[in-house]
Coordinates of C-alpha atoms and ligand atoms in Angstrom, one line a residue:
M1 CA 126.9 76.3 156.6
R2 CA 128.6 73.7 154.3
G3 CA 131.8 74.2 152.0
R4 CA 131.3 74.2 148.3
P5 CA 131.0 70.6 147.2
V6 CA 133.9 68.8 145.4
R7 CA 133.3 68.1 141.8
A8 CA 136.4 65.9 141.2
E9 CA 139.2 64.4 143.2
P10 CA 141.7 65.2 144.3
Y11 CA 140.4 67.4 147.0
L12 CA 141.4 69.2 150.2
D13 CA 139.2 68.4 153.3
S14 CA 138.1 71.4 155.6
L15 CA 138.2 70.3 159.1
D16 CA 135.9 71.7 161.9
S17 CA 138.5 73.1 164.4
I18 CA 136.7 71.6 167.3
T19 CA 135.5 68.2 166.2
G20 CA 138.0 67.4 163.3
E21 CA 134.9 66.5 161.4
V22 CA 135.0 67.2 157.7
I23 CA 132.9 70.1 156.8
G24 CA 133.7 70.9 153.3
R25 CA 135.8 69.5 150.5
F26 CA 137.5 71.6 147.9
E27 CA 139.1 71.1 144.4
V28 CA 142.8 71.3 144.4
T29 CA 145.0 72.6 141.6
T30 CA 147.7 70.3 140.6
P31 CA 151.4 71.5 140.2
A32 CA 151.3 70.6 136.5
E33 CA 148.2 73.4 136.2
V34 CA 150.0 76.1 137.8
S35 CA 151.9 77.5 134.6
R36 CA 148.6 77.7 132.8
V37 CA 147.2 79.7 135.8
V38 CA 150.2 81.9 135.8
E39 CA 149.7 82.3 132.1
H40 CA 146.1 83.3 132.4
A41 CA 147.0 85.8 135.2
R42 CA 149.5 87.5 132.6
G43 CA 146.9 87.8 130.0
A44 CA 144.4 89.3 132.6
Q45 CA 147.2 91.6 133.7
R46 CA 148.2 93.1 130.2
E47 CA 144.3 94.2 130.1
W48 CA 144.2 95.3 133.6
A49 CA 147.7 97.7 133.4
P50 CA 146.1 100.3 131.3
V51 CA 142.9 100.5 133.4
R52 CA 142.6 103.8 135.1
M53 CA 143.3 103.9 138.9
S54 CA 139.8 105.6 139.5
V55 CA 138.2 102.3 137.8
R56 CA 140.4 100.0 139.9
A57 CA 139.3 101.9 143.2
K58 CA 135.6 101.6 142.2
L59 CA 136.2 97.8 141.9
L60 CA 137.7 97.8 145.3
D61 CA 134.9 99.6 146.7
R62 CA 132.6 97.0 145.5
L63 CA 134.8 94.5 147.2
A64 CA 134.4 96.4 150.2
E65 CA 130.6 96.2 150.0
V66 CA 130.7 92.5 149.5
F67 CA 133.0 92.1 152.6
K68 CA 130.5 94.2 154.6
A69 CA 127.6 92.4 153.5
R70 CA 129.0 89.0 154.1
R71 CA 131.0 89.7 157.2
D72 CA 129.1 87.4 159.6
E73 CA 129.6 84.6 157.1
I74 CA 133.2 85.3 156.6
A75 CA 133.8 85.3 160.2
E76 CA 132.1 82.0 160.8
V77 CA 133.9 80.4 158.1
V78 CA 137.0 81.5 159.8
T79 CA 136.1 80.5 163.4
R80 CA 134.8 77.1 162.2
E81 CA 137.8 76.2 160.1
N82 CA 140.8 78.2 162.1
G83 CA 139.3 78.0 165.6
K84 CA 139.6 81.6 166.6
P85 CA 136.6 83.2 168.5
L86 CA 134.0 85.1 166.3
A87 CA 135.1 88.4 167.9
E88 CA 138.7 87.9 166.7
A89 CA 137.5 86.9 163.3
L90 CA 135.4 90.0 163.0
F91 CA 138.1 92.3 164.0
S92 CA 141.4 90.8 162.9
E93 CA 140.1 89.5 159.7
V94 CA 137.0 91.2 158.4
L95 CA 137.8 94.7 159.6
V96 CA 141.3 94.7 158.9
S97 CA 140.6 93.6 155.4
L98 CA 137.7 96.0 154.9
D99 CA 139.9 99.0 156.1
S100 CA 142.8 98.0 153.9
I101 CA 140.3 97.7 150.8
R102 CA 138.9 101.1 151.5
W103 CA 142.3 102.7 152.2
H104 CA 143.9 101.4 149.0
A105 CA 140.8 102.4 147.1
S106 CA 140.9 106.1 148.5
R107 CA 144.7 106.5 148.7
A108 CA 146.7 104.3 146.4
E109 CA 146.1 106.6 143.3
Q110 CA 147.7 109.4 145.1
M111 CA 150.6 107.6 146.4
L112 CA 151.3 105.9 143.1
R113 CA 151.2 109.2 141.3
P114 CA 154.5 110.0 139.3
K115 CA 156.7 111.9 141.6
R116 CA 159.0 114.8 140.5
V117 CA 162.8 114.3 141.3
G118 CA 164.7 117.7 141.9
H119 CA 168.3 117.7 140.9
H120 CA 170.8 119.5 143.4
N121 CA 173.7 119.2 140.8
P122 CA 173.7 122.2 138.6
I123 CA 175.1 120.2 135.8
F124 CA 171.7 118.6 135.4
M125 CA 169.7 121.8 136.1
G126 CA 168.3 121.4 132.4
K127 CA 166.8 118.3 133.1
R128 CA 163.2 117.4 134.5
G129 CA 163.1 113.7 136.4
R130 CA 160.3 111.9 137.8
L131 CA 159.6 108.4 139.3
E132 CA 156.8 106.4 137.7
Y133 CA 155.5 103.3 139.3
E134 CA 154.7 100.3 137.1
P135 CA 153.2 97.1 138.1
W136 CA 155.4 93.9 138.2
G137 CA 153.0 91.6 136.2
V138 CA 151.8 88.7 138.0
V139 CA 152.3 88.7 142.0
A140 CA 152.3 85.3 143.9
V141 CA 150.6 85.6 147.3
I142 CA 151.5 82.6 149.4
S143 CA 149.7 82.6 152.9
P144 CA 149.5 80.9 156.2
W145 CA 146.4 79.5 158.0
N146 CA 146.5 81.7 161.3
Y147 CA 145.0 85.0 159.5
P148 CA 143.5 83.2 156.4
I149 CA 141.5 86.2 155.2
A150 CA 143.4 89.4 156.3
I151 CA 146.8 88.4 155.3
P152 CA 146.0 87.6 151.8
V153 CA 143.6 90.3 151.3
T154 CA 145.8 93.1 152.3
S155 CA 148.4 92.0 149.8
I156 CA 145.9 91.2 147.0
V157 CA 144.3 94.7 147.0
A158 CA 147.8 96.4 147.0
A159 CA 148.8 94.5 144.1
V160 CA 145.7 94.8 142.0
M161 CA 145.5 98.6 142.8
A162 CA 149.1 98.9 141.5
G163 CA 148.1 97.2 138.3
N164 CA 149.0 93.5 138.9
A165 CA 147.3 90.3 138.6
V166 CA 147.5 88.0 141.6
V167 CA 147.7 84.1 142.2
V168 CA 146.9 83.3 145.9
K169 CA 148.0 79.9 147.5
P170 CA 146.5 79.9 150.8
S171 CA 147.4 77.0 153.3
E172 CA 145.9 73.6 152.7
L173 CA 144.7 73.8 156.5
V174 CA 142.1 76.4 155.6
P175 CA 140.8 75.5 152.0
W176 CA 137.3 76.8 152.9
C177 CA 138.6 80.2 153.6
G178 CA 140.8 80.0 150.4
A179 CA 137.6 79.2 148.5
L180 CA 135.6 82.0 150.1
L181 CA 138.5 84.5 149.2
G182 CA 138.1 83.5 145.5
E183 CA 134.4 83.6 145.7
L184 CA 134.4 87.2 147.3
F185 CA 136.5 88.6 144.5
D186 CA 134.4 87.0 141.9
Q187 CA 131.3 88.6 143.3
A188 CA 132.8 91.9 143.5
G189 CA 133.2 91.5 139.7
F190 CA 136.9 91.4 139.2
P191 CA 137.9 90.5 135.7
V192 CA 138.4 87.0 134.9
D193 CA 141.9 85.5 135.9
L194 CA 143.0 88.9 137.6
V195 CA 142.8 87.2 141.3
Q196 CA 143.1 83.5 141.1
V197 CA 143.0 81.2 144.2
I198 CA 144.7 77.8 143.9
Q199 CA 144.4 75.3 146.5
G200 CA 146.8 72.6 147.5
G201 CA 149.8 71.9 149.8
G202 CA 153.3 73.2 150.0
E203 CA 154.3 71.4 146.7
L204 CA 151.7 73.7 144.9
G205 CA 153.4 76.7 146.5
Q206 CA 156.6 75.5 145.0
A207 CA 155.1 74.9 141.8
L208 CA 153.8 78.5 141.8
I209 CA 157.3 80.1 142.3
E210 CA 158.7 77.5 139.6
A211 CA 156.0 79.0 137.3
S212 CA 158.1 82.2 137.5
P213 CA 155.8 84.9 138.8
D214 CA 157.2 88.5 138.8
K215 CA 157.2 88.9 142.6
V216 CA 156.4 86.7 145.7
I217 CA 154.8 87.9 148.9
F218 CA 155.2 84.9 151.2
T219 CA 153.8 84.8 154.8
G220 CA 154.7 81.8 156.8
S221 CA 157.4 79.9 158.9
V222 CA 161.2 80.6 158.8
A223 CA 161.9 77.2 157.4
T224 CA 159.5 77.4 154.6
G225 CA 160.6 81.1 154.0
R226 CA 164.2 79.9 153.6
A227 CA 163.0 77.4 150.9
V228 CA 160.9 80.2 149.3
A229 CA 163.9 82.5 149.1
E230 CA 166.1 79.8 147.7
A231 CA 163.6 79.1 144.9
C232 CA 163.1 82.8 144.2
A233 CA 166.9 83.5 144.2
R234 CA 167.1 80.5 141.5
R235 CA 164.9 82.7 139.4
L236 CA 165.9 86.0 140.4
I237 CA 162.4 86.8 141.5
P238 CA 162.1 89.5 144.1
S239 CA 160.2 88.7 147.4
V240 CA 158.8 89.7 150.6
L241 CA 159.1 87.4 153.4
E242 CA 156.8 87.9 156.5
L243 CA 158.1 85.0 158.7
G244 CA 157.9 84.2 162.4
G245 CA 158.4 86.2 165.5
K246 CA 159.4 85.9 169.1
D247 CA 157.8 89.1 170.2
V248 CA 159.0 90.9 173.3
M249 CA 157.2 92.8 175.9
I250 CA 159.1 95.1 178.2
V251 CA 157.4 96.0 181.5
L252 CA 159.1 99.0 183.3
S253 CA 158.8 99.5 187.0
D254 CA 156.9 102.7 186.4
A255 CA 154.1 100.9 184.1
D256 CA 150.5 100.7 184.7
I257 CA 150.6 97.1 185.9
E258 CA 146.8 96.5 185.8
T259 CA 146.9 97.6 182.0
A260 CA 150.1 95.9 181.2
S261 CA 148.9 92.6 182.6
S262 CA 145.7 92.5 180.5
A263 CA 147.7 93.4 177.6
A264 CA 150.2 90.5 178.3
V265 CA 147.3 88.1 178.7
W266 CA 145.5 89.2 175.5
G267 CA 148.8 89.4 173.5
S268 CA 149.8 85.9 174.6
F269 CA 146.5 84.2 174.1
T270 CA 144.7 85.8 171.1
N271 CA 144.4 83.4 168.3
C272 CA 145.5 81.0 171.0
G273 CA 148.9 82.2 170.7
Q274 CA 148.9 81.6 166.8
A275 CA 149.9 85.0 165.8
C276 CA 153.1 86.1 164.3
L277 CA 152.9 89.1 166.5
S278 CA 152.0 87.1 169.7
V279 CA 153.7 88.1 172.9
E280 CA 156.2 85.5 173.4
R281 CA 158.8 86.8 176.1
I282 CA 157.9 89.2 178.9
Y283 CA 160.9 90.9 180.5
V284 CA 160.0 92.8 183.8
E285 CA 161.7 95.0 186.0
P286 CA 162.1 94.4 189.5
G287 CA 159.5 96.0 191.8
V288 CA 156.5 95.3 189.7
V289 CA 157.3 91.5 188.6
D290 CA 155.6 89.9 191.7
R291 CA 152.3 91.9 191.2
F292 CA 152.4 91.7 187.5
T293 CA 152.9 88.0 187.6
E294 CA 150.1 87.7 190.0
L295 CA 147.7 89.6 187.8
C296 CA 148.6 87.5 184.7
F297 CA 147.9 84.3 186.7
E298 CA 144.4 85.6 188.0
K299 CA 143.4 87.0 184.6
T300 CA 144.6 83.9 182.7
K301 CA 142.6 81.8 185.2
K302 CA 139.4 83.5 184.3
L303 CA 139.7 82.9 180.4
R304 CA 137.0 80.7 179.1
M305 CA 137.9 78.1 176.4
G306 CA 135.5 76.4 174.1
S307 CA 134.0 76.9 170.6
G308 CA 134.9 80.1 169.1
L309 CA 131.2 80.2 167.8
N310 CA 130.1 80.8 171.5
P311 CA 130.4 84.6 171.8
E312 CA 131.3 84.3 175.4
I313 CA 134.4 82.3 174.7
D314 CA 137.8 83.9 175.0
V315 CA 140.2 81.1 173.7
G316 CA 139.5 78.6 170.9
P317 CA 141.7 75.4 170.0
M318 CA 145.0 75.4 168.3
I319 CA 144.9 74.5 164.6
R320 CA 146.5 71.0 164.5
S321 CA 147.9 68.4 167.1
Q322 CA 151.4 69.2 165.8
Q323 CA 151.1 72.7 166.9
V324 CA 150.2 71.5 170.5
E325 CA 153.1 69.0 170.3
R326 CA 155.6 71.8 169.7
V327 CA 154.1 73.7 172.7
E328 CA 154.5 70.6 174.9
R329 CA 157.9 70.0 173.8
Q330 CA 159.1 73.8 174.7
L331 CA 157.4 73.6 177.9
K332 CA 158.9 70.3 179.0
D333 CA 162.3 71.8 178.1
A334 CA 161.7 74.9 180.1
V335 CA 160.4 72.9 183.2
S336 CA 163.5 70.4 183.2
H337 CA 165.7 73.6 183.2
G338 CA 163.8 75.3 186.1
A339 CA 160.8 77.1 184.8
R340 CA 157.8 76.9 186.9
I341 CA 154.1 76.5 185.3
L342 CA 151.7 78.7 187.4
T343 CA 148.6 77.8 185.5
G344 CA 147.7 75.7 182.4
G345 CA 150.3 73.4 180.9
K346 CA 147.9 70.6 179.9
R347 CA 145.7 69.4 177.0
R348 CA 142.0 69.7 177.4
P349 CA 140.9 66.5 175.5
D350 CA 137.3 67.2 177.0
L351 CA 136.8 70.1 174.8
G352 CA 138.5 68.7 171.7
A353 CA 141.7 67.1 170.2
C354 CA 143.4 70.5 170.0
F355 CA 142.7 72.4 173.1
F356 CA 145.6 73.4 175.2
E357 CA 145.0 75.6 178.4
P358 CA 146.4 79.1 178.4
T359 CA 149.6 78.7 180.3
V360 CA 151.5 81.2 182.5
V361 CA 155.4 80.3 183.1
T362 CA 157.9 82.0 185.2
G363 CA 161.5 81.4 186.0
V364 CA 162.5 81.2 182.3
D365 CA 165.7 82.3 180.8
S366 CA 167.2 82.7 177.3
S367 CA 168.8 79.3 177.5
M368 CA 165.4 77.5 177.2
L369 CA 163.7 76.5 173.8
L370 CA 160.7 78.5 175.1
M371 CA 162.5 81.6 175.0
Q372 CA 164.4 81.0 171.7
E373 CA 162.3 79.2 169.3
E374 CA 158.9 80.7 168.0
T375 CA 156.2 78.9 170.3
F376 CA 153.1 79.9 168.3
G377 CA 150.8 78.7 171.1
P378 CA 149.0 79.7 174.4
V379 CA 152.0 80.4 176.8
L380 CA 152.7 83.5 178.6
A381 CA 156.4 83.6 179.7
I382 CA 157.7 85.9 182.4
Q383 CA 161.2 86.6 183.0
G384 CA 162.5 89.0 185.8
V385 CA 165.3 91.2 184.9
A386 CA 167.6 93.4 186.9
D387 CA 166.7 96.5 185.0
A388 CA 165.8 98.2 181.5
E389 CA 169.2 97.7 180.3
E390 CA 169.1 93.8 180.7
A391 CA 165.7 93.8 179.4
V392 CA 166.7 95.5 176.0
E393 CA 169.9 92.9 175.9
C394 CA 167.7 89.9 176.4
A395 CA 165.2 91.4 173.9
N396 CA 167.9 91.8 171.1
D397 CA 169.2 88.5 171.9
S398 CA 167.1 86.4 169.3
A399 CA 167.3 85.6 165.8
F400 CA 163.8 87.1 165.4
G401 CA 162.9 90.9 165.0
L402 CA 159.2 91.3 164.1
G403 CA 157.4 93.2 167.0
A404 CA 157.9 94.5 170.5
S405 CA 156.3 96.6 173.2
V406 CA 157.5 98.7 175.9
W407 CA 155.2 99.4 179.0
T408 CA 156.0 102.6 181.0
R409 CA 154.1 105.8 182.2
D410 CA 157.3 107.9 180.8
S411 CA 156.7 108.2 177.3
A412 CA 160.1 109.5 176.5
R413 CA 161.8 106.6 178.1
G414 CA 159.6 104.3 176.4
E415 CA 160.5 105.8 173.0
A416 CA 164.2 105.7 174.0
I417 CA 163.8 102.1 174.5
A418 CA 161.8 101.3 171.5
R419 CA 164.7 103.0 169.4
R420 CA 167.1 100.3 171.0
L421 CA 165.0 97.4 169.9
R422 CA 165.8 95.3 167.0
S423 CA 162.4 94.8 165.4
G424 CA 160.2 95.7 162.6
A425 CA 157.7 97.6 164.9
V426 CA 157.6 98.7 168.7
M427 CA 154.5 99.7 170.4
V428 CA 154.6 101.9 173.6
N429 CA 151.8 100.8 175.8
D430 CA 150.1 98.6 173.3
V431 CA 150.5 95.2 171.7
I432 CA 149.6 93.7 168.4
S433 CA 147.3 96.4 167.2
C434 CA 149.8 97.8 164.6
Y435 CA 149.0 95.0 162.5
G436 CA 145.5 96.6 162.1
I437 CA 146.7 100.2 161.5
T438 CA 146.7 100.2 157.7
E439 CA 149.2 103.0 157.4
A440 CA 151.7 101.1 159.6
P441 CA 154.3 99.1 157.7
H442 CA 154.3 95.3 158.7
G443 CA 157.4 93.2 158.5
G444 CA 160.6 92.2 160.3
R445 CA 164.3 91.8 160.2
G446 CA 166.8 88.9 161.0
A447 CA 164.8 85.6 160.9
S448 CA 161.5 87.5 160.9
G449 CA 162.1 88.1 157.1
W450 CA 162.5 91.2 154.9
G451 CA 160.3 93.6 153.0
R452 CA 157.1 95.2 154.0
T453 CA 153.5 94.6 153.6
H454 CA 150.7 97.1 154.7
S455 CA 151.0 101.0 154.3
R456 CA 152.8 102.9 151.6
L457 CA 155.7 100.8 151.7
G458 CA 153.8 97.6 151.2
L459 CA 152.0 99.3 148.2
L460 CA 155.5 100.2 146.9
E461 CA 156.6 96.5 147.1
M462 CA 153.9 96.1 144.3
V463 CA 155.5 98.3 141.9
Q464 CA 158.9 98.7 140.0
V465 CA 160.1 102.3 140.2
K466 CA 161.1 103.8 136.8
Y467 CA 163.1 107.0 136.6
V468 CA 162.0 109.0 133.4
D469 CA 164.1 111.9 132.6
R470 CA 163.4 114.7 129.9
D471 CA 166.0 117.1 128.8
V472 CA 165.0 120.7 128.4
F473 CA 167.7 121.5 125.9
P474 CA 167.2 118.6 123.5
R475 CA 169.6 120.0 121.0
G476 CA 173.4 119.7 120.9
A477 CA 175.9 117.4 122.4
K478 CA 176.5 117.2 126.1
P479 CA 179.9 118.6 127.3
W480 CA 180.9 115.3 128.5
W481 CA 180.5 113.4 125.4
F482 CA 183.1 112.3 122.7
P483 CA 185.5 113.5 121.6
Y484 CA 187.5 114.2 124.8
N485 CA 190.1 116.8 124.8
R486 CA 192.1 118.9 127.3
G487 CA 189.3 121.4 127.5
L488 CA 187.2 118.6 129.1
I489 CA 190.0 117.9 131.7
E490 CA 190.1 121.7 132.5
M491 CA 186.3 121.8 132.7
A492 CA 186.3 118.8 135.0
E493 CA 188.7 120.7 137.3
G494 CA 186.4 123.7 137.4
V495 CA 183.4 121.6 137.9
F496 CA 185.0 119.8 140.9
G497 CA 186.0 123.2 142.4
T498 CA 182.4 124.6 141.7
L499 CA 180.8 121.9 143.4
F500 CA 183.0 121.1 146.1
G501 CA 185.3 124.1 146.8
A502 CA 185.8 125.0 150.4
K503 CA 185.2 128.7 150.0
A504 CA 183.0 130.9 148.1
M505 CA 185.9 132.6 146.4
D506 CA 187.5 129.2 145.2
R507 CA 184.0 128.1 144.1
G508 CA 183.7 131.4 141.9
R509 CA 187.4 131.1 140.4
A510 CA 186.4 127.4 139.5
M511 CA 183.3 128.4 137.8
V512 CA 185.5 130.5 135.4
T513 CA 187.7 127.6 134.9
A514 CA 184.8 125.3 134.1
W515 CA 183.5 128.0 131.7
K516 CA 186.9 128.3 130.1
G517 CA 187.2 124.7 129.6
Y518 CA 183.6 124.6 128.1
R519 CA 184.6 127.0 125.7
K520 CA 187.9 125.4 124.6
R521 CA 185.7 122.3 124.0
R522 CA 183.4 124.1 121.7
Q523 CA 186.3 125.5 119.6
Ligands
NDP601 P1 154.3 77.6 156.6 O1 155.5 78.0 156.4 O2 154.0 76.2 156.9 O3 153.2 77.8 155.5 C1 153.0 79.0 154.8 C2 152.5 78.8 153.4 O4 153.5 78.2 152.5 C3 151.5 77.8 153.3 O5 150.5 78.2 152.2 C4 152.0 76.4 152.8 O6 151.4 75.6 152.3 C5 153.1 77.1 151.8 N1 154.2 76.3 151.5 C6 154.8 75.2 152.3 N2 155.8 74.5 151.7 C7 156.0 75.5 150.7 C8 157.2 75.5 149.5 N3 158.2 74.8 149.7 N4 157.1 76.7 148.8 C9 156.0 77.5 148.8 N5 155.2 77.5 149.6 C10 155.0 76.6 150.4 O7 153.6 78.4 157.7 P2 152.2 78.1 158.6 O8 151.0 78.3 157.7 O9 152.3 77.0 159.4 O10 152.1 79.6 159.4 C11 152.6 79.8 160.6 C12 153.9 80.7 160.6 O11 153.6 81.6 159.8 C13 154.3 81.0 161.9 O12 155.9 80.8 161.8 C14 154.1 82.7 161.8 O13 154.9 83.3 162.7 C15 154.2 83.0 160.5 N6 153.4 84.3 160.2 C16 154.0 85.4 160.0 C17 153.5 86.6 159.8 C18 154.2 87.8 159.5 O14 153.5 88.8 159.0 N7 155.4 87.8 159.7 C19 152.0 86.5 159.9 C20 151.2 85.1 160.0 C21 152.1 84.0 160.2 P3 150.6 74.4 153.1 O15 150.2 75.1 154.4 O16 149.4 74.2 152.3 O17 151.6 73.4 153.4

C-alpha cells in the first residue's frame, strides 16, 4: 500500500512506524493559503446550513458505508504510520468512528430540535419561549497523531450534522491518515469544501486560528493548548481544549485483583501508553498491593512487541524518539529518587528505533516527575497507599483531571469515591472504554482542558443557542415600559409580595396591591 504521490513541493513525509522509511509523501497547505481555505469553507457552509437534517443524516450514513467498506485499509494505514496494533486500530479508530457517525446520523436531529422553555414566573405567562440551535459557521478541528482517525472524525461529524463546515488540521506526524480522512469524506459525497483537510505543521494550526474560524476544537498537549487558547482569546474565538492526562487507577483491597491487574496492564500499554486516557498512576490499598504488583509484572512480561501489522503482537513502537526520550528522562528521575523498575525500562533497537519495553515501576511517589508530568509512554507505575483516603488525596494532587478508575467489589463504595475524584470521567471497574461510549461526554478539567467532545454535550459545542420568544398578547404596552409613575412602584411592591411572600395570605394581599398598581398605571 502506498500513499498518494506528491505533485509539488513542499510536502510531508509519512514514515513507517517500524523502519522510519518514507512510505508516502503528501502535499502541504502553506499558512498563506489558509484564509482562502476558510473562505471556501464559509461559502460551503452557507449552502449547507439550510439543508434538512434528514439529508445531512443520509450523507453520514454514506460515510458510515465508506468506513465499513474500507475498514481494513484504514486500520492498516493507521498501524503503519502510527504503530498501534491492527486490533487497536480496528476498535479504537474505525469502530469508534463508525459508531459516532451512525449515532449522529440517527440522533442529532432529535437532539437539535428546538426545545420549549417554560416560564415559572407568572409575569411571563403570556410568552412562549424556545431554544433554537444554530451552527457556528466554520469549525476548525486541530488533532493529534495518537488517534489520527477517531479524534477528528467524532468532532467532524458532530460539526457537520449541526450545520457547520469544517477545516481539519491533522498532526504532521500522520499525513497519510490526514489524507485518508479527506478521501473518505470525498468518497461519501460530501459537498465540495464542506470538510477540508489541510496538511502541515504547528505553524499551519496557528495560521488556521489566525484565519478566524468561528470555533476551534483542539486536541493535543497542554503546552500547545495554552498557545491555542491565547490565540483564540485574542480573536474571541470559543474553543474546546482536549489536553493531556495523568489518569489514576485506585485499587481497593476488596477488588478482583486478577481483573484489575489485567486492566492496569492494558490501560498502561494500549497504544504503547500514548493515549490521553492511559493509566499513568496506580494507587493500591494495603493487603493487595503485593499480589497486584506480582500479577502486573507477570502479565507485562508476557506482552509481545513488534510490528502492529502482525495480529499476534500486543505492543508496537512509540511514535518518535523524542517521545522515548521523555519516558527515559522520567524513569531516570524516578529511579534516582528511589523507584524500582521490575521489568522493562529499556529501548529495543533490535525491533526498531522507537521501541521501548513495557515497564513496571514501584516505589514511586508524587515528588517524582513520573507521577506529575504526563508520561505518554509504556510505563505502569504502582504506589502503595495507606488507605482509600490517601488514594483520593494523591489522585487529586495533580494539575490534570481527565479520567480515572476505581476498582472494588463494593459498587456503592466505588461510586462514593468516584464522586470525590477531580476528573472529567470516572469508571468503576473499567478503564478507558468510556472514550468508545458515544453517549459519554469526553473532556477534562484543570490542565486537561475545557469543553466536551462526544455525546449530546459534544454536539451542543457545535451550535450557538438562540432563545426565541413569542408574545401571545402582542398588542398593548407592557406595564413595565415608560412612562414610570407611582402606580408602577405600587405594582412592583405587589409583585415582590406575590412572588416571594412568606405566607399564602401575604401573597394574596400582595396580588391585590399589584392589581391596584396596574390599574393606576392604566388610568
Ligand atoms: P501537540 O500539542 O503537539 O499537537 C496537537 C496538534 O496541534 C497537532 O496537529 C499540531 O501540529 C498542532 N499544533 C502545534 N502547534 C500549534 C499551534 N501553535 N497552534 C495550533 N496548532 C498547533 O500534541 P500531540 O500531537 O503530540 O498529541 C499528544 C498530546 O495530545 C498528549 O498530551 C495527549 O494527552 C493529548 N491528547 C489529548 C486527548 C484528549 O482527548 N484529552 C486525546 C489525545 C491526545 P503538528 O503535530 O503538525 O505539529
